[in-house]
């Protein structure tokens, strides 16, 4: 029987917890309390098993304590099923003396004996083949052909016991309940045995009992002379077409007897005459068809024409030569003898059936076949007399959900008993300790299923579960619950899944924070902390983390409350750390017997105050001093502590701090008091002269923005001067960053009133458009295409996929206000053309418009009539799953909101009026460039208006967008799609071309990772790797680029896209890869025997040809993509004037587009460009550039925004720290 290999390595991830597993560990508390035999030995001590190691089992997660163990094993009943198909029987075949004969070339007795493949070969009628099967007890292993992949069992231990089962084998009583077998695939060469297998190469599977000297060897099926498919076909034909005077079974027997007689006559009677197949006797017993022809050809009787006179002939079977003196005769003789034995054995077994043969008297057969099942089952310890059957509770019979569990424990359900199940579990844990939790999970599943189905669970199994729980065994349900307890999961406090990418330090800090928060509710603090302790230990053991186990051991405590801790040390709560450590040392000196209790008290205070200084003192015994001293180096930036789900905001604030001009403009407002903000003088006319984001701003927004920037300036001051390793931003700063003015106003309106004291009638009327989220991409109506900083691609009607809030649509009354100041006809024509482009962009794969009012001029070269506007767009749905405050949850909106407030707060109301392209603003000067957009017709059959129109406009941009959907692209490929796209407008395809007129100092490229699955109607995050380097050259995208090179690039890019699309279709998708599918189908049809299908060689040949064609097409297209990509790069290899250096990389870790963890990398510019920092909330560490540029294939931590700085520009100063040594030197 072919079996799946038993896994020797623990899986990297368990399945999701299953609801049908029933209760959790808590449900067993009641069971534990009902166990009334605690005075008796526990279940584990009542099971007959040896070789267990208590230390190894308790530290199953630690490879360092593991001995060389053989891995998972199986009990004898499952081994019996694995040796050969349990639905098939194996037979021991022998021969009886044949009547003497004086004819030439009669087979000798030795020839007949050796025609059976081997003395240990057993015949299977269903396969018409043989299985080599040997079992024995020996202190010497058979010769191995290779070193086993898993360790062999301890041979010294095996030699101590002859066999685990059998009377008299162990005079002092059995040491183990039964055998525990381990498989070593294709480990023994049968030709090296004694006696050897002499019929060709044959590798045998080796099974070793780890507890005794028994071993077992087994082969795959050795095919017989006549293939099993032909035997089955011939037999079915006879059974379905019985002779008139015979039963179906008698007809089949008569047919095979005739074949056997023909072979017998050739061997023992030297019958050399041809055998006409058209004679009535032959046709009556054998018949003639393609199956019969193949049978006789295989045994050596080819069909030839037999001459009858000078002209007539008839077909006849020609007997083979069997003279042993010739090689041909010897080979034919050997084949005939094997076929004679196999057909005889088949008949002997077939005739044993109780079904009647009617009046038919079968011929005498000189082959005997006896069932070997009892013999080999007894030999391996699987016989019913050794392991009883039928004890499984009836309700569990046929429960397929438990098949995996029985298999994993190496036991069959039919041989269940509580002793055997417990032995199987303990034996697996003994021989494969690394997978102890997997085995406990399967034991728990079986026992819990008994309970759920209302069966009487044996007391011994209940006790075993309780005992194992006390040894901290757990299941995937427990692991999932532990992760939730620590705050992991989509709905958890951390909004991060607990996977392999989460490091131990993060888990430890999450545990500490949760334990600290537990004291907020003293009533159940002790219970919650105990659950948190258990959760950390469980996670630590699952991950095999000695680091987490040490944290758990050192810091778990005994449940002492903070009040008791301060009372124990006799100090007030407000005591500083230096004094606390002094008092602690004094108390230890005065009361050494209370040292442990004192340490526990100090540990609780360290946890409550979240003091690294106290933790380090407890770990090392030495006071590290002020914790800031360890991170006071000017070379190390400061981290930012999380206030909740604010990891994205932390990354953004750190990014802003690295931008020198922006930082200096903001820090100039540090320590400004509220009065100076309120006393800022600006009139209503001043408000009308300044726009931000294409619109006027209100007094409320100005005051709010100044407050935000004032708080941001304070934070920047602390980041420069504070010597703590991490700084906590003000709650108000986070709120202002994450909640927009519009959100506040809507919240105020919900409370039946808004505070508009700062807004004059003029500003409220003249704001023209509604207040949208600040559009960082443009001051025109061309807005960011996504509702997520990951880059979700909006689509018409796909609001269900949107997980982030959109800018609001203008109300009818607000549109009426806009109509009051309608532009002149010339201006209207330009704006109509602008709307034409905007409507086209709305259908583009890279951009989507929103309903705002344009204020950037563009021209229509053909002066064509205006295009009709698109209908109003649907507002996007919201999902409050990411951010901390109010309804703000879109990280893209967070960046927009911060940029809007910075620019608004820095407005100079004493100066001249400003426009959106005014570069006096640091925001505009640093982040904004100018692009030109052209919309042209593609089809020559387009209508006259579109055919003659070239719509063109210039616009500001702060981000470039790269759609991340497929693997195998680099940053240039993504940008090429942004700068040249095909859109659809009013049913006509248009070409949208974008070129860069003016580049900003800081080039921000957003990787749009949120994609939409039209089959599932769900948004998902693309994890595709986009290759990028330390430098990018934007020359090819400039409006001033060489037209000839641009034209040639466009041609090559079109060919490249076509080739890549072809590769994509052939290798990915619902039914791809096609080459593999075609090859597998052809292979299945040509080799399968399970289903009786008519042979169709033409179909198989067609599939094989198609597979070759697809493979060749793939090779050609892949080579073509490489060649075209190189040609494309060669065109621009000398264009390096618009060079930008990589400075920041924002990372999102998580599988969902709407939640996860954010951090970012920043290059140490300008002082050390080869060095990088990783900003992960409060933790800032130096990393290599290899980590930043690494291939992220297979990881959920991917870049979602890249920032480049113009080469030679000093806009970035990553490390800006106050250095007291510099002051002292001066």
PDB file of C-alpha atoms in Angstrom, residues 192-381:
ATOM      1  CA  UNK A 192      22.728  -8.068  -1.165  1.00  0.00           C
ATOM      2  CA  UNK A 193      20.601 -10.280   1.084  1.00  0.00           C
ATOM      3  CA  UNK A 194      21.104 -13.953   1.819  1.00  0.00           C
ATOM      4  CA  UNK A 195      19.644 -15.487  -0.247  1.00  0.00           C
ATOM      5  CA  UNK A 196      19.833 -12.616  -2.720  1.00  0.00           C
ATOM      6  CA  UNK A 197      17.114 -11.449  -5.032  1.00  0.00           C
ATOM      7  CA  UNK A 198      18.333 -12.466  -8.511  1.00  0.00           C
ATOM      8  CA  UNK A 199      15.759 -10.991 -10.871  1.00  0.00           C
ATOM      9  CA  UNK A 200      17.148  -7.465 -11.254  1.00  0.00           C
ATOM     10  CA  UNK A 201      17.555  -4.468  -9.012  1.00  0.00           C
ATOM     11  CA  UNK A 202      15.141  -4.185  -6.107  1.00  0.00           C
ATOM     12  CA  UNK A 203      15.287  -1.643  -3.259  1.00  0.00           C
ATOM     13  CA  UNK A 204      13.375  -2.448  -0.100  1.00  0.00           C
ATOM     14  CA  UNK A 205      11.792  -0.259   2.552  1.00  0.00           C
ATOM     15  CA  UNK A 206      13.210  -0.967   5.997  1.00  0.00           C
ATOM     16  CA  UNK A 207      11.040  -0.852   9.114  1.00  0.00           C
ATOM     17  CA  UNK A 208      12.811  -0.959  12.480  1.00  0.00           C
ATOM     18  CA  UNK A 209      11.247  -1.375  15.882  1.00  0.00           C
ATOM     19  CA  UNK A 210      12.986   1.144  18.123  1.00  0.00           C
ATOM     20  CA  UNK A 211      12.387  -1.033  21.195  1.00  0.00           C
ATOM     21  CA  UNK A 212      13.657  -4.464  20.141  1.00  0.00           C
ATOM     22  CA  UNK A 213      15.706  -6.356  17.528  1.00  0.00           C
ATOM     23  CA  UNK A 214      12.820  -6.862  15.118  1.00  0.00           C
ATOM     24  CA  UNK A 215      12.996  -5.441  11.623  1.00  0.00           C
ATOM     25  CA  UNK A 216      10.887  -5.813   8.506  1.00  0.00           C
ATOM     26  CA  UNK A 217      11.725  -5.468   4.809  1.00  0.00           C
ATOM     27  CA  UNK A 218       9.132  -4.863   2.112  1.00  0.00           C
ATOM     28  CA  UNK A 219       9.171  -4.038  -1.575  1.00  0.00           C
ATOM     29  CA  UNK A 220       6.799  -2.347  -3.904  1.00  0.00           C
ATOM     30  CA  UNK A 221       4.776  -4.738  -6.078  1.00  0.00           C
ATOM     31  CA  UNK A 222       7.022  -6.773  -8.381  1.00  0.00           C
ATOM     32  CA  UNK A 223       4.974  -7.054 -11.599  1.00  0.00           C
ATOM     33  CA  UNK A 224       4.113 -10.501 -12.911  1.00  0.00           C
ATOM     34  CA  UNK A 225       4.685 -11.659 -16.477  1.00  0.00           C
ATOM     35  CA  UNK A 226       1.157 -10.803 -17.569  1.00  0.00           C
ATOM     36  CA  UNK A 227       0.201  -7.243 -16.542  1.00  0.00           C
ATOM     37  CA  UNK A 228      -2.610  -7.031 -14.027  1.00  0.00           C
ATOM     38  CA  UNK A 229      -4.683  -4.913 -16.413  1.00  0.00           C
ATOM     39  CA  UNK A 230      -4.681  -7.732 -19.001  1.00  0.00           C
ATOM     40  CA  UNK A 231      -5.520 -10.319 -16.366  1.00  0.00           C
ATOM     41  CA  UNK A 232      -8.470  -8.228 -15.212  1.00  0.00           C
ATOM     42  CA  UNK A 233      -9.609  -7.535 -18.787  1.00  0.00           C
ATOM     43  CA  UNK A 234      -9.500 -11.215 -19.777  1.00  0.00           C
ATOM     44  CA  UNK A 235     -11.319 -12.283 -16.603  1.00  0.00           C
ATOM     45  CA  UNK A 236     -14.024  -9.612 -16.924  1.00  0.00           C
ATOM     46  CA  UNK A 237     -14.590 -10.592 -20.534  1.00  0.00           C
ATOM     47  CA  UNK A 238     -15.183 -14.211 -19.558  1.00  0.00           C
ATOM     48  CA  UNK A 239     -17.393 -13.311 -16.625  1.00  0.00           C
ATOM     49  CA  UNK A 240     -19.526 -11.024 -18.778  1.00  0.00           C
ATOM     50  CA  UNK A 241     -19.712 -13.491 -21.716  1.00  0.00           C
ATOM     51  CA  UNK A 242     -20.139 -16.934 -20.156  1.00  0.00           C
ATOM     52  CA  UNK A 243     -20.230 -20.063 -22.266  1.00  0.00           C
ATOM     53  CA  UNK A 244     -23.656 -21.628 -22.824  1.00  0.00           C
ATOM     54  CA  UNK A 245     -22.849 -24.650 -20.710  1.00  0.00           C
ATOM     55  CA  UNK A 246     -20.905 -22.894 -17.936  1.00  0.00           C
ATOM     56  CA  UNK A 247     -21.394 -20.414 -15.171  1.00  0.00           C
ATOM     57  CA  UNK A 248     -19.514 -17.097 -15.488  1.00  0.00           C
ATOM     58  CA  UNK A 249     -16.891 -18.206 -12.983  1.00  0.00           C
ATOM     59  CA  UNK A 250     -16.502 -21.573 -14.664  1.00  0.00           C
ATOM     60  CA  UNK A 251     -16.026 -19.781 -18.001  1.00  0.00           C
ATOM     61  CA  UNK A 252     -13.242 -17.646 -16.538  1.00  0.00           C
ATOM     62  CA  UNK A 253     -11.600 -20.697 -14.949  1.00  0.00           C
ATOM     63  CA  UNK A 254     -11.823 -22.652 -18.196  1.00  0.00           C
ATOM     64  CA  UNK A 255     -10.204 -19.798 -20.111  1.00  0.00           C
ATOM     65  CA  UNK A 256      -7.257 -19.476 -17.739  1.00  0.00           C
ATOM     66  CA  UNK A 257      -6.928 -23.275 -17.517  1.00  0.00           C
ATOM     67  CA  UNK A 258      -6.626 -23.395 -21.296  1.00  0.00           C
ATOM     68  CA  UNK A 259      -3.839 -20.799 -21.224  1.00  0.00           C
ATOM     69  CA  UNK A 260      -2.164 -22.705 -18.395  1.00  0.00           C
ATOM     70  CA  UNK A 261      -2.454 -25.969 -20.365  1.00  0.00           C
ATOM     71  CA  UNK A 262      -0.855 -24.401 -23.436  1.00  0.00           C
ATOM     72  CA  UNK A 263       2.082 -23.182 -21.299  1.00  0.00           C
ATOM     73  CA  UNK A 264       2.251 -26.547 -19.487  1.00  0.00           C
ATOM     74  CA  UNK A 265       2.303 -28.510 -22.786  1.00  0.00           C
ATOM     75  CA  UNK A 266       5.146 -26.373 -24.086  1.00  0.00           C
ATOM     76  CA  UNK A 267       7.252 -26.842 -20.963  1.00  0.00           C
ATOM     77  CA  UNK A 268       6.589 -30.442 -19.984  1.00  0.00           C
ATOM     78  CA  UNK A 269       5.427 -32.052 -23.246  1.00  0.00           C
ATOM     79  CA  UNK A 270       7.640 -30.130 -25.661  1.00  0.00           C
ATOM     80  CA  UNK A 271       4.588 -29.200 -27.711  1.00  0.00           C
ATOM     81  CA  UNK A 272       5.950 -27.267 -30.699  1.00  0.00           C
ATOM     82  CA  UNK A 273       2.973 -27.326 -33.031  1.00  0.00           C
ATOM     83  CA  UNK A 274       1.275 -24.117 -34.010  1.00  0.00           C
ATOM     84  CA  UNK A 275      -2.033 -23.399 -32.366  1.00  0.00           C
ATOM     85  CA  UNK A 276      -4.714 -22.159 -34.799  1.00  0.00           C
ATOM     86  CA  UNK A 277      -6.908 -19.579 -33.159  1.00  0.00           C
ATOM     87  CA  UNK A 278      -9.908 -20.070 -35.424  1.00  0.00           C
ATOM     88  CA  UNK A 279     -10.549 -23.655 -34.416  1.00  0.00           C
ATOM     89  CA  UNK A 280     -13.826 -24.163 -32.500  1.00  0.00           C
ATOM     90  CA  UNK A 281     -12.175 -25.678 -29.417  1.00  0.00           C
ATOM     91  CA  UNK A 282      -9.785 -22.704 -28.985  1.00  0.00           C
ATOM     92  CA  UNK A 283     -12.479 -20.158 -29.666  1.00  0.00           C
ATOM     93  CA  UNK A 284     -14.869 -21.869 -27.285  1.00  0.00           C
ATOM     94  CA  UNK A 285     -12.473 -21.858 -24.346  1.00  0.00           C
ATOM     95  CA  UNK A 286     -10.269 -18.843 -24.969  1.00  0.00           C
ATOM     96  CA  UNK A 287     -11.832 -16.814 -27.729  1.00  0.00           C
ATOM     97  CA  UNK A 288      -9.930 -14.190 -29.644  1.00  0.00           C
ATOM     98  CA  UNK A 289      -9.645 -10.463 -29.181  1.00  0.00           C
ATOM     99  CA  UNK A 290      -6.941  -7.909 -28.624  1.00  0.00           C
ATOM    100  CA  UNK A 291      -6.612  -8.826 -24.943  1.00  0.00           C
ATOM    101  CA  UNK A 292      -6.052 -12.514 -25.741  1.00  0.00           C
ATOM    102  CA  UNK A 293      -3.526 -11.565 -28.402  1.00  0.00           C
ATOM    103  CA  UNK A 294      -1.570  -9.419 -25.950  1.00  0.00           C
ATOM    104  CA  UNK A 295      -1.589 -12.174 -23.304  1.00  0.00           C
ATOM    105  CA  UNK A 296      -0.082 -14.722 -25.668  1.00  0.00           C
ATOM    106  CA  UNK A 297       2.418 -12.288 -27.144  1.00  0.00           C
ATOM    107  CA  UNK A 298       3.670 -11.423 -23.649  1.00  0.00           C
ATOM    108  CA  UNK A 299       4.238 -15.078 -22.709  1.00  0.00           C
ATOM    109  CA  UNK A 300       6.044 -15.681 -26.004  1.00  0.00           C
ATOM    110  CA  UNK A 301       3.384 -17.044 -28.410  1.00  0.00           C
ATOM    111  CA  UNK A 302       3.319 -14.606 -31.345  1.00  0.00           C
ATOM    112  CA  UNK A 303       0.538 -14.713 -33.924  1.00  0.00           C
ATOM    113  CA  UNK A 304       1.636 -15.844 -37.405  1.00  0.00           C
ATOM    114  CA  UNK A 305      -0.035 -17.140 -40.557  1.00  0.00           C
ATOM    115  CA  UNK A 306      -0.049 -20.954 -40.788  1.00  0.00           C
ATOM    116  CA  UNK A 307       0.185 -22.216 -44.363  1.00  0.00           C
ATOM    117  CA  UNK A 308      -2.551 -24.712 -45.360  1.00  0.00           C
ATOM    118  CA  UNK A 309      -1.562 -26.041 -48.751  1.00  0.00           C
ATOM    119  CA  UNK A 310      -0.068 -23.843 -51.422  1.00  0.00           C
ATOM    120  CA  UNK A 311      -2.470 -20.946 -51.187  1.00  0.00           C
ATOM    121  CA  UNK A 312      -4.524 -21.153 -48.012  1.00  0.00           C
ATOM    122  CA  UNK A 313      -3.364 -19.996 -44.599  1.00  0.00           C
ATOM    123  CA  UNK A 314      -4.854 -19.417 -41.181  1.00  0.00           C
ATOM    124  CA  UNK A 315      -3.631 -17.442 -38.174  1.00  0.00           C
ATOM    125  CA  UNK A 316      -1.968 -19.470 -35.451  1.00  0.00           C
ATOM    126  CA  UNK A 317       0.059 -18.977 -32.283  1.00  0.00           C
ATOM    127  CA  UNK A 318       3.694 -20.022 -32.594  1.00  0.00           C
ATOM    128  CA  UNK A 319       5.296 -21.632 -29.482  1.00  0.00           C
ATOM    129  CA  UNK A 320       8.569 -20.099 -28.315  1.00  0.00           C
ATOM    130  CA  UNK A 321      11.953 -21.816 -28.218  1.00  0.00           C
ATOM    131  CA  UNK A 322      12.816 -23.133 -24.725  1.00  0.00           C
ATOM    132  CA  UNK A 323      16.178 -24.780 -25.313  1.00  0.00           C
ATOM    133  CA  UNK A 324      18.257 -23.700 -22.281  1.00  0.00           C
ATOM    134  CA  UNK A 325      21.404 -23.995 -24.345  1.00  0.00           C
ATOM    135  CA  UNK A 326      20.560 -20.773 -26.209  1.00  0.00           C
ATOM    136  CA  UNK A 327      20.143 -17.331 -24.617  1.00  0.00           C
ATOM    137  CA  UNK A 328      16.812 -16.864 -26.360  1.00  0.00           C
ATOM    138  CA  UNK A 329      15.542 -20.245 -25.248  1.00  0.00           C
ATOM    139  CA  UNK A 330      16.720 -19.722 -21.682  1.00  0.00           C
ATOM    140  CA  UNK A 331      14.939 -16.350 -21.446  1.00  0.00           C
ATOM    141  CA  UNK A 332      11.713 -17.759 -22.921  1.00  0.00           C
ATOM    142  CA  UNK A 333      11.893 -20.750 -20.596  1.00  0.00           C
ATOM    143  CA  UNK A 334      12.299 -18.500 -17.509  1.00  0.00           C
ATOM    144  CA  UNK A 335       9.364 -16.294 -18.539  1.00  0.00           C
ATOM    145  CA  UNK A 336       7.107 -19.287 -19.239  1.00  0.00           C
ATOM    146  CA  UNK A 337       7.892 -20.873 -15.891  1.00  0.00           C
ATOM    147  CA  UNK A 338       7.077 -17.639 -14.038  1.00  0.00           C
ATOM    148  CA  UNK A 339       3.844 -17.245 -16.016  1.00  0.00           C
ATOM    149  CA  UNK A 340       2.978 -20.911 -15.333  1.00  0.00           C
ATOM    150  CA  UNK A 341       3.346 -20.349 -11.584  1.00  0.00           C
ATOM    151  CA  UNK A 342       1.452 -17.027 -11.613  1.00  0.00           C
ATOM    152  CA  UNK A 343      -1.486 -18.362 -13.652  1.00  0.00           C
ATOM    153  CA  UNK A 344      -1.562 -21.468 -11.483  1.00  0.00           C
ATOM    154  CA  UNK A 345      -1.549 -19.361  -8.292  1.00  0.00           C
ATOM    155  CA  UNK A 346      -4.266 -17.124  -9.724  1.00  0.00           C
ATOM    156  CA  UNK A 347      -6.438 -20.161 -10.446  1.00  0.00           C
ATOM    157  CA  UNK A 348      -5.751 -21.718  -7.067  1.00  0.00           C
ATOM    158  CA  UNK A 349      -6.881 -18.540  -5.303  1.00  0.00           C
ATOM    159  CA  UNK A 350      -9.804 -17.887  -7.651  1.00  0.00           C
ATOM    160  CA  UNK A 351     -11.168 -21.393  -7.166  1.00  0.00           C
ATOM    161  CA  UNK A 352     -11.210 -20.941  -3.374  1.00  0.00           C
ATOM    162  CA  UNK A 353     -14.195 -18.640  -3.683  1.00  0.00           C
ATOM    163  CA  UNK A 354     -17.433 -20.112  -2.430  1.00  0.00           C
ATOM    164  CA  UNK A 355     -19.204 -19.071  -5.600  1.00  0.00           C
ATOM    165  CA  UNK A 356     -20.263 -22.096  -7.586  1.00  0.00           C
ATOM    166  CA  UNK A 357     -18.551 -23.396 -10.686  1.00  0.00           C
ATOM    167  CA  UNK A 358     -21.665 -25.358 -11.521  1.00  0.00           C
ATOM    168  CA  UNK A 359     -20.989 -28.765 -13.051  1.00  0.00           C
ATOM    169  CA  UNK A 360     -17.555 -27.729 -14.180  1.00  0.00           C
ATOM    170  CA  UNK A 361     -14.677 -29.844 -12.849  1.00  0.00           C
ATOM    171  CA  UNK A 362     -11.480 -27.801 -12.675  1.00  0.00           C
ATOM    172  CA  UNK A 363      -8.217 -29.298 -13.815  1.00  0.00           C
ATOM    173  CA  UNK A 364      -5.478 -30.437 -11.477  1.00  0.00           C
ATOM    174  CA  UNK A 365      -3.097 -27.562 -10.687  1.00  0.00           C
ATOM    175  CA  UNK A 366       0.467 -28.161  -9.528  1.00  0.00           C
ATOM    176  CA  UNK A 367       0.681 -24.749  -7.793  1.00  0.00           C
ATOM    177  CA  UNK A 368      -0.478 -24.201  -4.234  1.00  0.00           C
ATOM    178  CA  UNK A 369      -1.357 -20.774  -2.687  1.00  0.00           C
ATOM    179  CA  UNK A 370      -1.866 -20.331   1.056  1.00  0.00           C
ATOM    180  CA  UNK A 371      -2.864 -17.057   2.709  1.00  0.00           C
ATOM    181  CA  UNK A 372       0.075 -15.389   4.446  1.00  0.00           C
ATOM    182  CA  UNK A 373      -1.938 -12.736   6.318  1.00  0.00           C
ATOM    183  CA  UNK A 374      -1.976 -14.468   9.712  1.00  0.00           C
ATOM    184  CA  UNK A 375       1.696 -15.356   9.343  1.00  0.00           C
ATOM    185  CA  UNK A 376       3.062 -11.891   8.622  1.00  0.00           C
ATOM    186  CA  UNK A 377       0.624 -10.121  10.950  1.00  0.00           C
ATOM    187  CA  UNK A 378       1.794 -12.378  13.778  1.00  0.00           C
ATOM    188  CA  UNK A 379       5.414 -11.771  12.783  1.00  0.00           C
ATOM    189  CA  UNK A 380       5.104  -7.970  13.044  1.00  0.00           C
ATOM    190  CA  UNK A 381       2.813  -8.029  16.096  1.00  0.00           C
TER     191      UNK A 381
END
